[in-house]
Short mmCIF file of C-alpha atoms and ligand atoms in Angstrom, two decimals:
data_model
loop_
_atom_site.label_atom_id
_atom_site.label_comp_id
_atom_site.label_asym_id
_atom_site.label_seq_id
_atom_site.Cartn_x
_atom_site.Cartn_y
_atom_site.Cartn_z
CA UNK A 1 5.78 15.05 14.71
CA UNK A 2 8.39 16.81 16.82
CA UNK A 3 10.07 20.14 16.23
CA UNK A 4 12.00 20.34 13.03
CA UNK A 5 15.55 21.43 13.69
CA UNK A 6 17.01 21.14 10.26
CA UNK A 7 20.66 20.69 9.62
CA UNK A 8 21.40 20.99 5.93
CA UNK A 9 22.57 17.55 4.97
CA UNK A 10 24.82 17.08 2.01
CA UNK A 11 23.24 14.03 0.47
CA UNK A 12 21.99 15.09 -2.94
CA UNK A 13 24.39 16.89 -5.24
CA UNK A 14 22.13 18.51 -7.83
CA UNK A 15 25.05 19.72 -9.96
CA UNK A 16 26.50 16.22 -10.30
CA UNK A 17 23.12 14.75 -11.22
CA UNK A 18 22.40 17.38 -13.87
CA UNK A 19 25.92 17.14 -15.30
CA UNK A 20 25.76 13.34 -15.40
CA UNK A 21 22.53 13.51 -17.39
CA UNK A 22 23.91 16.13 -19.77
CA UNK A 23 27.09 14.19 -20.47
CA UNK A 24 25.52 10.74 -20.82
CA UNK A 25 25.35 9.09 -24.23
CA UNK A 26 23.39 6.04 -25.29
CA UNK A 27 25.77 3.05 -25.16
CA UNK A 28 26.81 1.29 -28.36
CA UNK A 29 26.63 -2.51 -28.57
CA UNK A 30 30.04 -3.12 -26.94
CA UNK A 31 29.48 -0.68 -24.11
CA UNK A 32 26.00 -2.07 -23.50
CA UNK A 33 27.41 -5.58 -23.10
CA UNK A 34 29.94 -4.22 -20.62
CA UNK A 35 27.30 -2.42 -18.55
CA UNK A 36 24.90 -5.34 -18.53
CA UNK A 37 27.65 -7.80 -17.59
CA UNK A 38 28.57 -5.62 -14.63
CA UNK A 39 24.94 -5.38 -13.53
CA UNK A 40 24.47 -9.13 -13.93
CA UNK A 41 27.39 -9.72 -11.55
CA UNK A 42 25.31 -7.90 -8.87
CA UNK A 43 27.92 -5.13 -8.65
CA UNK A 44 25.30 -2.38 -9.09
CA UNK A 45 25.66 0.66 -11.34
CA UNK A 46 27.33 4.04 -10.87
CA UNK A 47 25.30 7.17 -11.61
CA UNK A 48 26.94 7.71 -15.05
CA UNK A 49 26.29 4.06 -15.94
CA UNK A 50 22.63 4.32 -14.94
CA UNK A 51 22.35 7.57 -16.95
CA UNK A 52 23.71 5.83 -20.06
CA UNK A 53 21.14 3.05 -19.78
CA UNK A 54 18.33 5.59 -19.43
CA UNK A 55 19.05 6.72 -23.00
CA UNK A 56 18.48 3.34 -24.61
CA UNK A 57 15.65 3.42 -27.11
CA UNK A 58 16.68 0.79 -29.61
CA UNK A 59 14.16 -2.08 -29.15
CA UNK A 60 16.84 -4.77 -29.22
CA UNK A 61 18.97 -2.97 -26.67
CA UNK A 62 15.93 -2.43 -24.49
CA UNK A 63 15.18 -6.12 -24.72
CA UNK A 64 18.72 -6.99 -23.60
CA UNK A 65 18.48 -4.58 -20.70
CA UNK A 66 15.14 -6.01 -19.58
CA UNK A 67 16.53 -9.54 -19.85
CA UNK A 68 19.39 -8.58 -17.52
CA UNK A 69 16.99 -7.03 -15.01
CA UNK A 70 14.88 -10.21 -15.17
CA UNK A 71 17.95 -12.38 -14.56
CA UNK A 72 18.97 -10.31 -11.51
CA UNK A 73 15.45 -10.45 -10.14
CA UNK A 74 15.48 -14.22 -10.64
CA UNK A 75 18.93 -14.63 -9.08
CA UNK A 76 18.01 -12.75 -5.90
CA UNK A 77 14.29 -13.31 -5.54
CA UNK A 78 13.53 -16.34 -7.69
CA UNK A 79 9.78 -16.59 -8.30
CA UNK A 80 8.80 -15.29 -4.89
CA UNK A 81 6.45 -12.33 -4.51
CA UNK A 82 5.65 -11.01 -1.04
CA UNK A 83 2.11 -9.74 -0.48
CA UNK A 84 0.77 -7.08 1.85
CA UNK A 85 -2.12 -4.66 2.30
CA UNK A 86 -2.01 -0.97 3.16
CA UNK A 87 -4.13 0.00 6.16
CA UNK A 88 -5.05 3.69 5.99
CA UNK A 89 -5.19 4.99 9.53
CA UNK A 90 -5.75 8.66 8.84
CA UNK A 91 -6.39 10.99 5.94
CA UNK A 92 -6.17 14.08 8.13
CA UNK A 93 -3.37 16.25 6.88
CA UNK A 94 -2.03 19.74 7.46
CA UNK A 95 -0.05 19.66 4.23
CA UNK A 96 -1.29 20.91 0.90
CA UNK A 97 0.75 18.72 -1.45
CA UNK A 98 -0.40 19.66 -4.93
CA UNK A 99 -0.77 16.04 -6.10
CA UNK A 100 -2.55 14.40 -3.16
CA UNK A 101 -6.23 14.09 -2.27
CA UNK A 102 -5.34 14.39 1.43
CA UNK A 103 -4.33 18.02 0.79
CA UNK A 104 -5.77 20.54 3.22
CA UNK A 105 -7.60 22.48 0.48
CA UNK A 106 -9.53 19.43 -0.67
CA UNK A 107 -12.88 20.03 1.00
CA UNK A 108 -14.52 17.07 -0.78
CA UNK A 109 -12.76 14.46 1.32
CA UNK A 110 -14.31 13.28 4.55
CA UNK A 111 -11.53 13.46 7.14
CA UNK A 112 -10.99 10.71 9.61
CA UNK A 113 -8.43 9.17 11.95
CA UNK A 114 -9.13 5.62 13.11
CA UNK A 115 -9.05 4.97 16.86
CA UNK A 116 -7.55 1.73 18.23
CA UNK A 117 -10.93 -0.07 18.19
CA UNK A 118 -11.46 0.84 14.55
CA UNK A 119 -7.89 -0.24 13.73
CA UNK A 120 -8.55 -3.58 15.42
CA UNK A 121 -11.76 -4.01 13.39
CA UNK A 122 -9.94 -3.38 10.13
CA UNK A 123 -7.09 -5.67 11.19
CA UNK A 124 -9.48 -8.49 12.07
CA UNK A 125 -11.01 -8.24 8.59
CA UNK A 126 -7.55 -8.37 7.01
CA UNK A 127 -6.46 -11.38 9.09
CA UNK A 128 -9.70 -13.16 8.21
CA UNK A 129 -8.89 -12.66 4.55
CA UNK A 130 -5.42 -14.14 4.91
CA UNK A 131 -3.12 -11.14 5.26
CA UNK A 132 -0.03 -11.34 7.46
CA UNK A 133 1.77 -8.12 6.56
CA UNK A 134 0.39 -4.59 6.77
CA UNK A 135 1.55 -1.11 5.85
CA UNK A 136 -0.02 1.54 8.08
CA UNK A 137 -0.48 4.86 6.27
CA UNK A 138 -0.78 8.12 8.20
CA UNK A 139 -1.50 11.65 6.95
CA UNK A 140 0.77 14.41 8.16
CA UNK A 141 -1.21 15.78 11.12
CA UNK A 142 -0.53 16.48 14.82
CA UNK A 143 -3.06 13.71 15.65
CA UNK A 144 -0.75 11.23 13.91
CA UNK A 145 2.03 11.72 16.40
CA UNK A 146 4.39 8.96 17.49
CA UNK A 147 2.06 7.94 20.32
CA UNK A 148 -0.72 7.34 17.80
CA UNK A 149 1.65 5.37 15.58
CA UNK A 150 2.64 3.16 18.52
CA UNK A 151 -1.01 2.73 19.49
CA UNK A 152 -1.80 1.79 15.88
CA UNK A 153 1.00 -0.78 15.60
CA UNK A 154 0.08 -2.32 18.96
CA UNK A 155 -3.59 -2.43 17.97
CA UNK A 156 -2.68 -4.40 14.82
CA UNK A 157 -0.51 -6.93 16.66
CA UNK A 158 -3.11 -7.39 19.43
CA UNK A 159 -5.76 -8.93 17.17
CA UNK A 160 -6.05 -12.71 17.02
CA UNK A 161 -8.59 -14.11 14.62
CA UNK A 162 -9.40 -17.06 12.40
CA UNK A 163 -9.43 -20.74 13.15
CA UNK A 164 -5.78 -20.82 14.19
CA UNK A 165 -5.77 -17.64 16.24
CA UNK A 166 -3.82 -15.92 13.50
CA UNK A 167 -2.26 -12.52 13.81
CA UNK A 168 -0.43 -9.92 11.78
CA UNK A 169 3.30 -10.68 11.78
CA UNK A 170 4.82 -7.57 10.33
CA UNK A 171 3.63 -3.98 10.49
CA UNK A 172 5.37 -1.39 8.33
CA UNK A 173 4.61 2.31 8.47
CA UNK A 174 4.39 5.05 5.85
CA UNK A 175 4.27 8.42 7.57
CA UNK A 176 5.87 11.81 7.93
CA UNK A 177 9.48 11.84 9.18
CA UNK A 178 10.01 11.74 12.95
CA UNK A 179 12.66 13.19 15.26
CA UNK A 180 15.49 11.00 16.59
CA UNK A 181 13.77 10.78 19.99
CA UNK A 182 10.50 9.71 18.39
CA UNK A 183 12.24 6.98 16.40
CA UNK A 184 13.77 5.68 19.64
CA UNK A 185 10.26 5.67 21.16
CA UNK A 186 8.81 3.87 18.12
CA UNK A 187 11.33 1.04 17.87
CA UNK A 188 10.04 -1.22 20.69
CA UNK A 189 6.51 -1.23 19.23
CA UNK A 190 7.62 -3.92 16.75
CA UNK A 191 7.93 -1.77 13.65
CA UNK A 192 9.04 -3.53 10.45
CA UNK A 193 10.06 -0.97 7.81
CA UNK A 194 9.60 2.78 8.16
CA UNK A 195 8.87 4.32 4.76
CA UNK A 196 9.26 7.95 3.81
CA UNK A 197 9.16 8.83 0.14
CA UNK A 198 11.10 11.94 -0.81
CA UNK A 199 8.47 12.33 -3.60
CA UNK A 200 10.95 14.37 -5.68
CA UNK A 201 14.59 15.02 -4.86
CA UNK A 202 14.60 18.13 -7.04
CA UNK A 203 14.56 20.92 -4.45
CA UNK A 204 12.85 23.60 -6.49
CA UNK A 205 10.09 21.24 -7.63
CA UNK A 206 9.78 19.82 -4.12
CA UNK A 207 9.23 23.28 -2.67
CA UNK A 208 6.57 24.07 -5.26
CA UNK A 209 4.76 20.77 -4.67
CA UNK A 210 4.77 21.11 -0.86
CA UNK A 211 3.87 24.72 -0.16
CA UNK A 212 2.95 24.54 3.53
CA UNK A 213 3.14 22.42 6.68
CA UNK A 214 6.04 20.37 8.00
CA UNK A 215 6.45 18.65 4.64
CA UNK A 216 7.47 21.99 3.08
CA UNK A 217 10.91 21.48 4.66
CA UNK A 218 12.95 19.55 2.07
CA UNK A 219 15.99 19.03 4.30
CA UNK A 220 13.97 17.72 7.21
CA UNK A 221 12.51 15.05 4.95
CA UNK A 222 15.79 14.23 3.23
CA UNK A 223 17.56 13.88 6.58
CA UNK A 224 15.00 11.41 7.95
CA UNK A 225 17.35 8.39 7.80
CA UNK A 226 20.11 10.30 9.55
CA UNK A 227 17.77 10.40 12.52
CA UNK A 228 16.16 7.00 12.00
CA UNK A 229 19.18 4.71 11.46
CA UNK A 230 21.17 5.88 14.50
CA UNK A 231 18.05 5.29 16.62
CA UNK A 232 18.22 1.56 15.87
CA UNK A 233 15.46 1.29 13.26
CA UNK A 234 17.37 -0.12 10.35
CA UNK A 235 14.78 -1.35 7.84
CA UNK A 236 14.02 1.75 5.83
CA UNK A 237 11.98 2.39 2.69
CA UNK A 238 12.84 5.03 0.08
CA UNK A 239 10.61 6.24 -2.73
CA UNK A 240 10.03 8.71 -5.52
CA UNK A 241 6.57 9.69 -6.68
CA UNK A 242 7.10 9.49 -10.42
CA UNK A 243 5.32 12.24 -12.32
CA UNK A 244 6.39 15.23 -10.24
CA UNK A 245 9.65 15.86 -12.06
CA UNK A 246 11.95 14.35 -14.72
CA UNK A 247 12.13 10.60 -14.02
CA UNK A 248 15.78 10.42 -15.06
CA UNK A 249 16.81 13.11 -12.60
CA UNK A 250 14.83 11.68 -9.71
CA UNK A 251 16.05 8.15 -10.31
CA UNK A 252 19.69 9.25 -10.23
CA UNK A 253 19.01 11.25 -7.08
CA UNK A 254 17.41 8.27 -5.35
CA UNK A 255 20.43 6.15 -6.30
CA UNK A 256 22.68 8.86 -4.88
CA UNK A 257 20.66 8.76 -1.65
CA UNK A 258 20.96 4.96 -1.45
CA UNK A 259 24.70 5.18 -2.03
CA UNK A 260 25.06 7.83 0.69
CA UNK A 261 23.23 5.59 3.18
CA UNK A 262 25.35 2.57 2.28
CA UNK A 263 28.57 4.54 2.68
CA UNK A 264 27.55 6.29 5.87
CA UNK A 265 25.69 3.53 7.72
CA UNK A 266 26.49 0.33 5.78
CA UNK A 267 22.74 -0.03 5.35
CA UNK A 268 20.97 0.64 2.09
CA UNK A 269 17.23 0.83 1.54
CA UNK A 270 15.42 -2.34 2.60
CA UNK A 271 12.81 -1.37 0.04
CA UNK A 272 12.35 1.12 -2.78
CA UNK A 273 8.89 2.21 -3.89
CA UNK A 274 8.17 3.78 -7.24
CA UNK A 275 4.56 5.02 -7.14
CA UNK A 276 3.39 6.72 -10.32
CA UNK A 277 1.20 9.77 -10.05
CA UNK A 278 -2.47 8.80 -10.32
CA UNK A 279 -5.55 11.00 -10.61
CA UNK A 280 -6.51 12.20 -7.13
CA UNK A 281 -9.68 13.93 -5.96
CA UNK A 282 -9.17 17.69 -5.52
CA UNK A 283 -5.81 17.71 -7.28
CA UNK A 284 -5.69 19.32 -10.68
CA UNK A 285 -1.97 18.76 -10.83
CA UNK A 286 -2.35 14.98 -10.57
CA UNK A 287 -3.85 14.88 -14.08
CA UNK A 288 -1.99 17.82 -15.62
CA UNK A 289 1.60 17.34 -14.56
CA UNK A 290 4.01 17.85 -17.46
CA UNK A 291 6.14 14.99 -16.07
CA UNK A 292 3.70 12.06 -16.18
CA UNK A 293 5.68 8.87 -16.88
CA UNK A 294 4.72 6.59 -19.79
CA UNK A 295 4.52 2.80 -19.41
CA UNK A 296 7.67 2.39 -21.52
CA UNK A 297 9.68 4.77 -19.38
CA UNK A 298 8.30 3.19 -16.23
CA UNK A 299 9.66 -0.19 -17.33
CA UNK A 300 13.07 1.41 -17.81
CA UNK A 301 12.92 2.91 -14.32
CA UNK A 302 12.15 -0.47 -12.77
CA UNK A 303 14.86 -2.29 -14.71
CA UNK A 304 17.50 0.35 -13.93
CA UNK A 305 16.74 0.39 -10.21
CA UNK A 306 16.81 -3.43 -10.19
CA UNK A 307 20.27 -3.40 -11.80
CA UNK A 308 21.66 -0.49 -9.77
CA UNK A 309 20.51 -1.69 -6.30
CA UNK A 310 20.13 -5.44 -6.74
CA UNK A 311 19.76 -6.21 -3.03
CA UNK A 312 16.79 -3.93 -2.36
CA UNK A 313 13.19 -5.11 -2.22
CA UNK A 314 11.03 -3.23 -4.72
CA UNK A 315 7.39 -2.51 -3.93
CA UNK A 316 4.58 -2.35 -6.48
CA UNK A 317 1.21 -0.96 -5.45
CA UNK A 318 -2.29 -1.41 -6.82
CA UNK A 319 -1.93 1.95 -8.57
CA UNK A 320 -0.90 -0.11 -11.61
CA UNK A 321 -3.36 -2.24 -13.61
CA UNK A 322 -3.16 -6.07 -13.46
CA UNK A 323 -1.72 -6.85 -16.90
CA UNK A 324 0.99 -4.21 -16.52
CA UNK A 325 1.76 -5.39 -12.97
CA UNK A 326 2.62 -8.75 -14.46
CA UNK A 327 5.22 -7.24 -16.80
CA UNK A 328 6.63 -5.07 -14.05
CA UNK A 329 7.04 -7.95 -11.60
CA UNK A 330 9.26 -9.76 -14.05
CA UNK A 331 11.53 -6.74 -14.31
CA UNK A 332 12.18 -6.25 -10.67
CA UNK A 333 9.38 -5.98 -8.13
CA UNK A 334 9.50 -8.36 -5.21
CA UNK A 335 6.59 -7.11 -3.07
CA UNK A 336 3.07 -6.24 -4.18
CA UNK A 337 0.00 -4.95 -2.42
CA UNK A 338 -3.27 -6.69 -3.18
CA UNK A 339 -6.94 -5.96 -2.54
CA UNK A 340 -6.02 -2.48 -1.29
CA UNK A 341 -8.54 0.06 0.00
CA UNK A 342 -7.04 3.51 0.33
CA UNK A 343 -9.45 5.28 2.67
CA UNK A 344 -9.53 4.89 6.47
CA UNK A 345 -12.11 2.23 7.40
CA UNK A 346 -12.18 1.08 3.76
CA UNK A 347 -12.03 -2.66 4.46
CA UNK A 348 -14.93 -2.98 6.87
CA UNK A 349 -17.22 -0.11 6.00
CA UNK A 350 -17.49 -0.09 2.19
CA UNK A 351 -18.88 3.44 2.12
CA UNK A 352 -19.17 4.38 -1.56
CA UNK A 353 -18.85 8.07 -0.63
CA UNK A 354 -15.40 7.62 0.88
CA UNK A 355 -12.93 8.86 -1.69
CA UNK A 356 -9.76 6.80 -2.05
CA UNK A 357 -6.37 8.52 -1.79
CA UNK A 358 -5.82 8.00 -5.50
CA UNK A 359 -7.41 5.91 -8.23
CA UNK A 360 -6.53 2.25 -7.85
CA UNK A 361 -5.75 0.37 -11.08
CA UNK A 362 -5.99 -3.19 -9.75
CA UNK A 363 -9.30 -4.13 -8.11
CA UNK A 364 -8.72 -7.87 -7.65
CA UNK A 365 -9.10 -9.37 -4.16
CA UNK A 366 -6.16 -11.09 -2.45
CA UNK A 367 -7.29 -14.61 -3.37
CA UNK A 368 -7.58 -13.73 -7.05
CA UNK A 369 -4.16 -12.04 -7.03
CA UNK A 370 -2.65 -15.12 -5.34
CA UNK A 371 -4.25 -17.45 -7.88
CA UNK A 372 -3.16 -15.31 -10.84
CA UNK A 373 0.40 -15.21 -9.45
CA UNK A 374 0.44 -19.02 -9.30
CA UNK A 375 -0.92 -19.26 -12.84
CA UNK A 376 1.99 -17.10 -13.94
CA UNK A 377 4.49 -19.36 -12.16
CA UNK A 378 5.12 -17.11 -9.13
CA UNK A 379 5.33 -18.29 -5.56
CA UNK A 380 3.29 -15.95 -3.31
CA UNK A 381 4.88 -15.40 0.09
CA UNK A 382 3.85 -13.95 3.45
CA UNK A 383 7.25 -14.58 4.96
CA UNK A 384 8.18 -12.36 7.89
CA UNK A 385 11.02 -14.49 9.26
CA UNK A 386 13.97 -12.16 8.65
CA UNK A 387 12.66 -9.36 10.76
CA UNK A 388 11.54 -11.68 13.54
CA UNK A 389 14.90 -13.51 13.53
CA UNK A 390 16.81 -10.23 13.79
CA UNK A 391 18.00 -10.29 10.17
CA UNK A 392 17.55 -6.53 9.59
CA UNK A 393 19.75 -3.58 8.62
CA UNK A 394 23.43 -4.36 8.12
CA UNK A 395 22.96 -8.06 8.96
CA UNK A 396 20.26 -8.30 6.27
CA UNK A 397 22.49 -6.43 3.78
CA UNK A 398 25.35 -8.92 4.31
CA UNK A 399 23.04 -11.72 3.18
CA UNK A 400 21.08 -9.79 0.59
CA UNK A 401 23.97 -8.22 -1.32
CA UNK A 402 25.51 -11.49 -2.55
CA UNK A 403 22.03 -12.99 -3.00
CA UNK A 404 22.38 -15.42 -0.07
CA UNK A 405 19.09 -14.44 1.54
CA UNK A 406 17.48 -17.07 -0.75
CA UNK A 407 18.55 -19.77 1.73
CA UNK A 408 15.85 -18.53 4.08
CA UNK A 409 13.40 -16.98 1.66
CA UNK A 410 12.38 -19.96 -0.41
CA UNK A 411 11.58 -22.32 2.51
CA UNK A 412 9.76 -19.57 4.40
CA UNK A 413 7.80 -18.53 1.33
CA UNK A 414 6.64 -22.14 0.90
CA UNK A 415 5.62 -22.56 4.53
CA UNK A 416 3.80 -19.21 4.79
CA UNK A 417 2.01 -19.84 1.47
CA UNK A 418 0.94 -23.29 2.65
CA UNK A 419 -0.74 -21.69 5.67
CA UNK A 420 -2.68 -19.36 3.39
CA UNK A 421 -3.79 -22.25 1.19
CA UNK A 422 -5.00 -24.28 4.14
CA UNK A 423 -6.72 -21.47 6.01
CA UNK A 424 -7.98 -18.86 3.56
CA UNK A 425 -7.71 -19.88 -0.09
CA UNK A 426 -10.64 -20.65 -2.37
CA UNK A 427 -10.68 -24.24 -3.73
CA UNK A 428 -9.38 -23.05 -7.14
CA UNK A 429 -6.47 -21.15 -5.58
CA UNK A 430 -5.64 -24.15 -3.37
CA UNK A 431 -5.24 -26.38 -6.43
CA UNK A 432 -2.99 -23.86 -8.19
CA UNK A 433 -1.05 -23.19 -5.01
CA UNK A 434 -0.30 -26.83 -4.23
CA UNK A 435 1.04 -27.20 -7.76
CA UNK A 436 3.37 -24.25 -7.20
CA UNK A 437 4.59 -25.63 -3.86
CA UNK A 438 5.35 -29.02 -5.42
CA UNK A 439 7.23 -27.28 -8.23
CA UNK A 440 9.38 -25.15 -5.92
CA UNK A 441 10.21 -27.55 -3.09
CA UNK A 442 12.88 -29.43 -5.11
CA UNK A 443 14.59 -26.09 -5.82
CA UNK A 444 15.87 -25.85 -2.23
CA UNK A 445 19.47 -26.79 -2.87
CA UNK A 446 20.52 -27.85 0.63
CA UNK A 447 19.27 -31.36 1.50
CA UNK A 448 19.05 -30.52 5.19
CA UNK A 449 17.02 -27.36 4.63
CA UNK A 450 14.76 -29.12 2.14
CA UNK A 451 14.05 -31.91 4.60
CA UNK A 452 13.37 -29.42 7.37
CA UNK A 453 11.02 -27.51 5.05
CA UNK A 454 9.16 -30.72 4.15
CA UNK A 455 8.81 -31.45 7.83
CA UNK A 456 7.46 -27.96 8.53
CA UNK A 457 5.01 -28.19 5.62
CA UNK A 458 3.74 -31.49 7.05
CA UNK A 459 3.40 -30.02 10.55
CA UNK A 460 1.55 -27.03 9.07
CA UNK A 461 -0.87 -29.43 7.43
CA UNK A 462 -1.37 -31.07 10.81
CA UNK A 463 -2.37 -27.74 12.34
CA UNK A 464 0.83 -26.07 13.61
CA UNK A 465 1.24 -22.44 12.54
CA UNK A 466 3.94 -19.83 12.15
CA UNK A 467 6.83 -22.20 11.48
CA UNK A 468 9.91 -20.81 9.74
CA UNK A 469 13.59 -21.53 9.22
N1 LIG B 501 1.91 11.65 5.34
C1 LIG B 501 2.89 10.79 4.78
C2 LIG B 501 4.12 11.58 4.40
O1 LIG B 501 4.31 12.66 4.88
O2 LIG B 501 4.88 11.05 3.62
C3 LIG B 501 2.47 10.07 3.57
C4 LIG B 501 1.13 9.58 3.41
S1 LIG B 501 0.78 9.62 1.68
C5 LIG B 501 -0.86 9.21 1.87
C6 LIG B 501 1.66 8.22 1.06
C7 LIG B 501 2.24 8.39 -0.31
O3 LIG B 501 1.22 8.43 -1.29
C8 LIG B 501 3.00 9.67 -0.56
O4 LIG B 501 4.29 9.61 -0.03
C9 LIG B 501 2.97 9.80 -2.08
O5 LIG B 501 4.14 9.30 -2.67
C10 LIG B 501 1.78 8.93 -2.50
N2 LIG B 501 0.78 9.71 -3.24
C11 LIG B 501 0.22 10.88 -2.88
N3 LIG B 501 -0.61 11.31 -3.85
C12 LIG B 501 -0.56 10.41 -4.86
C13 LIG B 501 -1.18 10.32 -6.15
N4 LIG B 501 -2.01 11.24 -6.61
N5 LIG B 501 -0.88 9.24 -6.91
C14 LIG B 501 -0.04 8.30 -6.48
N6 LIG B 501 0.56 8.31 -5.27
C15 LIG B 501 0.31 9.38 -4.48
#
């Protein structure tokens, strides 16, 4: 973390957001049709349009809205769901965020920062269980400086394990915002997406939630992408921690942020995360917040983001329980974590005394999640081809906005899933998985791409690895 020289950036207009919410009215039947038709054409939603949809309570209208979100999800992502695991590198933190177990005042948490050998050990375990994509999570601490991030990313990529000398193919990072110079330093390490969640865009609430440490500076956090994007890192992940403030307000603010990025840099968020506040050790607030979001409202949030920013990947974590994850995936999520352990060393050490960052709602292992996805008709994917073929940032947006990214996604999902089935799946998952591959292969509309995919699936069966279109 470098020195914070904050320029006040004019990204979030609180007055506009509050006025939009005050003036919004629930749409009648005719207006609803109009709004949903616009969303279905992948044209997104303006802030006032999103605010109108937030007011829908009529069950039939809700149903129509969810159907539209489902159709958009299907149009852009089909049945594909990308899987990853978080790898907690450090729970050391100088912040005292009221909602988080990493907070400085929580004396019940054993603090730890993994060194490169420990990161390699965790990575080996993850590779040997079939993972190809990781999200490295760092607490906000001087130890977790950019050098440590680079060391961590390199440690992950350096591990080769399994019968086919497999390795991790994409490493994303969730950490405190960096300076422009640090982002420039980080880029060559092979970073996928850099995630920073604003947590809440509501300044007054933000300042109350983050009383000390670098994270106390709202503008420094909000301006992160104005340092990151010009440095050449152009896959960025936005997020709100739902439960800190009014979900309607924060959703509009996040949409305003996405719009600002699109207008300023022609790059919107590669991903949006919508964690919901979960009970956390040492945080009274995490169970007593007046803004906790109900399941019904959470479904609205997901559907509205899906309609408003149709091109963005949406990430669902294991905070949510399995049966609800299923409903949520239909409405918009395209990436899910599976088998997550949220304490540093959690995959290889299994120490029952290590407190997780927050309570996990889904305890299934990766293989079970993969099998359940297949049973529900989804196609699990470990595809990492876009980032490795240079389809990031603006180039990615050009393909993603009209929905054309499918051309690459479906074949690559099939090939990467086939590898998992051959190398790591249980016999039951293999049976389900082969059925799903056979079902989806004919859906590749171009004859040439379908033939090339068939060829790559055959070569994968014969032992070649890491093939993609
Ligand atoms: N140090 C990094 C930073 O400054 O953003 C973040 C690491 S933090 C462990 C990752 C994310 O976990 C946070 O951005 C927050 O949204 C989420 N989180 C924290 N406490 C949580 C809780 N009680 N329930 C759910 N998610 C939580």
